[in-house]
GROMACS .gro file of C-alpha atoms in nm:
model
  178
    1MET     CA    1   6.063  -6.971  -5.079
    2LYS     CA    2   6.004  -6.669  -5.305
    3ARG     CA    3   5.675  -6.604  -5.131
    4ALA     CA    4   5.841  -6.610  -4.786
    5LEU     CA    5   6.115  -6.378  -4.907
    6LEU     CA    6   5.858  -6.138  -5.057
    7LEU     CA    7   5.652  -6.136  -4.734
    8SER     CA    8   5.964  -6.068  -4.527
    9ALA     CA    9   6.066  -5.779  -4.752
   10LEU     CA   10   5.710  -5.640  -4.737
   11GLY     CA   11   5.716  -5.665  -4.355
   12ILE     CA   12   6.048  -5.480  -4.337
   13LEU     CA   13   5.917  -5.208  -4.569
   14VAL     CA   14   5.602  -5.160  -4.357
   15THR     CA   15   5.811  -5.140  -4.041
   16LEU     CA   16   6.051  -4.887  -4.190
   17SER     CA   17   5.763  -4.680  -4.327
   18ALA     CA   18   5.589  -4.672  -3.988
   19SER     CA   19   5.915  -4.575  -3.815
   20ALA     CA   20   5.975  -4.294  -4.066
   21GLN     CA   21   5.618  -4.164  -4.019
   22THR     CA   22   5.654  -4.172  -3.640
   23ALA     CA   23   5.986  -3.985  -3.660
   24ALA     CA   24   5.831  -3.730  -3.896
   25LEU     CA   25   5.540  -3.672  -3.655
   26ALA     CA   26   5.763  -3.634  -3.348
   27VAL     CA   27   5.785  -3.269  -3.242
   28PRO     CA   28   5.986  -3.107  -2.964
   29GLU     CA   29   5.786  -3.062  -2.644
   30PRO     CA   30   5.863  -2.887  -2.314
   31GLU     CA   31   6.020  -3.104  -2.047
   32PHE     CA   32   5.826  -2.938  -1.763
   33ALA     CA   33   5.463  -2.835  -1.720
   34ASP     CA   34   5.343  -2.474  -1.740
   35VAL     CA   35   5.669  -2.343  -1.894
   36PHE     CA   36   5.613  -2.142  -2.212
   37TYR     CA   37   5.839  -2.154  -2.516
   38ARG     CA   38   5.832  -1.969  -2.845
   39LEU     CA   39   5.790  -2.199  -3.143
   40ASP     CA   40   6.041  -2.083  -3.404
   41ALA     CA   41   6.093  -2.293  -3.720
   42GLY     CA   42   6.000  -2.612  -3.529
   43LYS     CA   43   6.233  -2.539  -3.237
   44LEU     CA   44   6.147  -2.440  -2.880
   45VAL     CA   45   6.303  -2.109  -2.775
   46PRO     CA   46   6.284  -2.008  -2.403
   47LEU     CA   47   6.108  -1.686  -2.308
   48GLU     CA   48   6.216  -1.446  -2.033
   49ARG     CA   49   6.114  -1.616  -1.708
   50GLN     CA   50   6.022  -1.376  -1.426
   51SER     CA   51   5.894  -1.426  -1.071
   52MET     CA   52   5.587  -1.218  -1.001
   53ASN     CA   53   5.657  -0.941  -0.749
   54TYR     CA   54   5.320  -0.839  -0.612
   55LYS     CA   55   5.253  -0.481  -0.509
   56GLY     CA   56   4.944  -0.332  -0.350
   57HIS     CA   57   4.830   0.024  -0.298
   58ALA     CA   58   4.530   0.170  -0.114
   59GLY     CA   59   4.434   0.533  -0.081
   60PHE     CA   60   4.299   0.701   0.230
   61MET     CA   61   4.078   0.458   0.427
   62GLY     CA   62   4.094   0.201   0.147
   63HIS     CA   63   3.956   0.423  -0.127
   64ASN     CA   64   4.095   0.353  -0.474
   65MET     CA   65   4.290   0.031  -0.422
   66GLN     CA   66   4.494  -0.152  -0.677
   67SER     CA   67   4.728  -0.451  -0.693
   68SER     CA   68   4.979  -0.531  -0.962
   69SER     CA   69   5.282  -0.741  -1.038
   70GLU     CA   70   5.609  -0.578  -1.139
   71PHE     CA   71   5.890  -0.717  -1.350
   72PRO     CA   72   6.238  -0.563  -1.355
   73GLY     CA   73   6.368  -0.398  -1.670
   74GLU     CA   74   6.200  -0.161  -1.911
   75LYS     CA   75   6.199  -0.415  -2.194
   76SER     CA   76   6.224  -0.788  -2.227
   77PRO     CA   77   6.539  -0.921  -2.396
   78ILE     CA   78   6.316  -1.162  -2.592
   79ARG     CA   79   6.184  -0.968  -2.895
   80PHE     CA   80   5.943  -1.037  -3.182
   81THR     CA   81   5.860  -0.816  -3.477
   82ALA     CA   82   5.504  -0.699  -3.528
   83ALA     CA   83   5.499  -0.887  -3.861
   84GLU     CA   84   5.579  -1.226  -3.701
   85HIS     CA   85   5.318  -1.495  -3.650
   86VAL     CA   86   5.359  -1.557  -3.275
   87GLN     CA   87   5.311  -1.909  -3.141
   88PHE     CA   88   5.392  -2.061  -2.805
   89ILE     CA   89   5.417  -2.420  -2.679
   90VAL     CA   90   5.321  -2.518  -2.323
   91LYS     CA   91   5.263  -2.851  -2.149
   92PRO     CA   92   4.966  -2.798  -1.916
   93SER     CA   93   4.971  -2.941  -1.565
   94LEU     CA   94   4.592  -2.934  -1.539
   95ASP     CA   95   4.345  -3.111  -1.762
   96LYS     CA   96   4.114  -2.809  -1.808
   97ASP     CA   97   4.012  -2.566  -2.078
   98PRO     CA   98   4.342  -2.389  -2.153
   99GLU     CA   99   4.171  -2.052  -2.198
  100SER     CA  100   4.066  -2.075  -1.833
  101ILE     CA  101   4.412  -2.147  -1.693
  102PHE     CA  102   4.655  -1.949  -1.917
  103TYR     CA  103   4.673  -1.577  -1.993
  104LEU     CA  104   4.836  -1.340  -2.238
  105ARG     CA  105   4.851  -0.986  -2.097
  106ARG     CA  106   4.997  -0.657  -2.208
  107LEU     CA  107   5.242  -0.497  -1.964
  108THR     CA  108   5.264  -0.126  -1.888
  109PRO     CA  109   5.620   0.013  -1.901
  110LYS     CA  110   5.715   0.220  -1.594
  111LYS     CA  111   6.047   0.357  -1.471
  112LYS     CA  112   6.293   0.068  -1.507
  113LEU     CA  113   6.016  -0.195  -1.478
  114ARG     CA  114   5.705  -0.340  -1.642
  115GLU     CA  115   5.374  -0.366  -1.461
  116MET     CA  116   5.077  -0.600  -1.492
  117LEU     CA  117   4.764  -0.457  -1.332
  118LEU     CA  118   4.582  -0.739  -1.150
  119MET     CA  119   4.300  -0.573  -0.955
  120THR     CA  120   4.143  -0.234  -0.902
  121GLY     CA  121   3.870  -0.136  -0.661
  122SER     CA  122   3.719   0.127  -0.441
  123VAL     CA  123   3.554   0.133  -0.101
  124LYS     CA  124   3.267   0.363  -0.017
  125VAL     CA  125   3.061   0.416   0.297
  126PHE     CA  126   2.777   0.205   0.160
  127GLY     CA  127   2.951  -0.050  -0.059
  128GLY     CA  128   3.235  -0.066  -0.304
  129SER     CA  129   3.355  -0.244  -0.612
  130VAL     CA  130   3.644  -0.464  -0.712
  131GLN     CA  131   3.752  -0.550  -1.063
  132THR     CA  132   3.998  -0.834  -1.107
  133ASN     CA  133   4.199  -0.857  -1.427
  134PRO     CA  134   4.094  -0.501  -1.525
  135THR     CA  135   4.299  -0.487  -1.844
  136GLY     CA  136   4.187  -0.838  -1.947
  137SER     CA  137   4.358  -1.122  -2.115
  138LEU     CA  138   4.419  -1.088  -2.485
  139PRO     CA  139   4.261  -1.334  -2.732
  140THR     CA  140   4.441  -1.661  -2.787
  141GLN     CA  141   4.365  -1.992  -2.957
  142PHE     CA  142   4.481  -2.334  -2.836
  143SER     CA  143   4.526  -2.661  -3.023
  144ARG     CA  144   4.695  -2.991  -2.945
  145TYR     CA  145   5.066  -3.012  -3.017
  146GLY     CA  146   5.263  -3.337  -2.998
  147GLY     CA  147   5.168  -3.596  -2.741
  148SER     CA  148   5.109  -3.382  -2.432
  149SER     CA  149   5.146  -3.013  -2.518
  150LEU     CA  150   4.940  -2.724  -2.649
  151LEU     CA  151   5.005  -2.474  -2.925
  152MET     CA  152   4.898  -2.122  -2.826
  153THR     CA  153   4.841  -1.893  -3.125
  154VAL     CA  154   4.787  -1.523  -3.072
  155ALA     CA  155   4.645  -1.253  -3.292
  156ASP     CA  156   4.865  -0.980  -3.433
  157LEU     CA  157   5.021  -0.799  -3.141
  158ALA     CA  158   5.086  -0.425  -3.134
  159PRO     CA  159   5.436  -0.309  -3.034
  160GLY     CA  160   5.483  -0.328  -2.658
  161GLU     CA  161   5.566  -0.555  -2.366
  162TYR     CA  162   5.371  -0.875  -2.288
  163ALA     CA  163   5.354  -1.164  -2.043
  164VAL     CA  164   5.209  -1.513  -2.084
  165GLY     CA  165   5.167  -1.775  -1.813
  166PRO     CA  166   4.938  -1.978  -1.589
  167ILE     CA  167   4.679  -1.787  -1.385
  168TYR     CA  168   4.798  -1.973  -1.075
  169GLY     CA  169   5.150  -1.970  -0.938
  170ASN     CA  170   5.418  -1.709  -0.917
  171VAL     CA  171   5.580  -1.705  -1.260
  172ALA     CA  172   5.534  -1.520  -1.591
  173PHE     CA  173   5.708  -1.555  -1.925
  174CYS     CA  174   5.777  -1.214  -2.080
  175PHE     CA  175   5.854  -1.093  -2.430
  176GLY     CA  176   5.831  -0.775  -2.634
  177VAL     CA  177   5.706  -0.681  -2.980
  178ASP     CA  178   5.881  -0.416  -3.187
   0.00000   0.00000   0.00000
């Protein structure tokens, strides 16, 4: 009888310990795929979600072309300080190398908007050139987070405006660094 009681108590202890460990390992994750959140003290904080408004420009007879995406507002309402360690959480919709499907780009402030340069090029009589992503994505590191999400860690960011998002689709998640 004592042995059965001892084994029952041991079983309950193991079950409670496993439940406590599982609860301790549970982390908040995004509900939807490809939506970026700031990770702040273990909580997910939404970023400024913007639809990409594409704009193209070509000079005389196609010389000096460029395309960009513009976002309204001179600054994002979502702000970080330059001293903060910036981390984002995203649940990917594709099972691919995250560095090939997500970007972090600096935005150029313009009159009452922010611009992301997407492509530049020129056309000449005997040829031409096109450069996509001319300003380039900034360095990021990805690691697993929770059961189905990724943690995106970025290097120290200089003051300015930024966007993060998937390379496909029509949405960007903006923020600023002061």
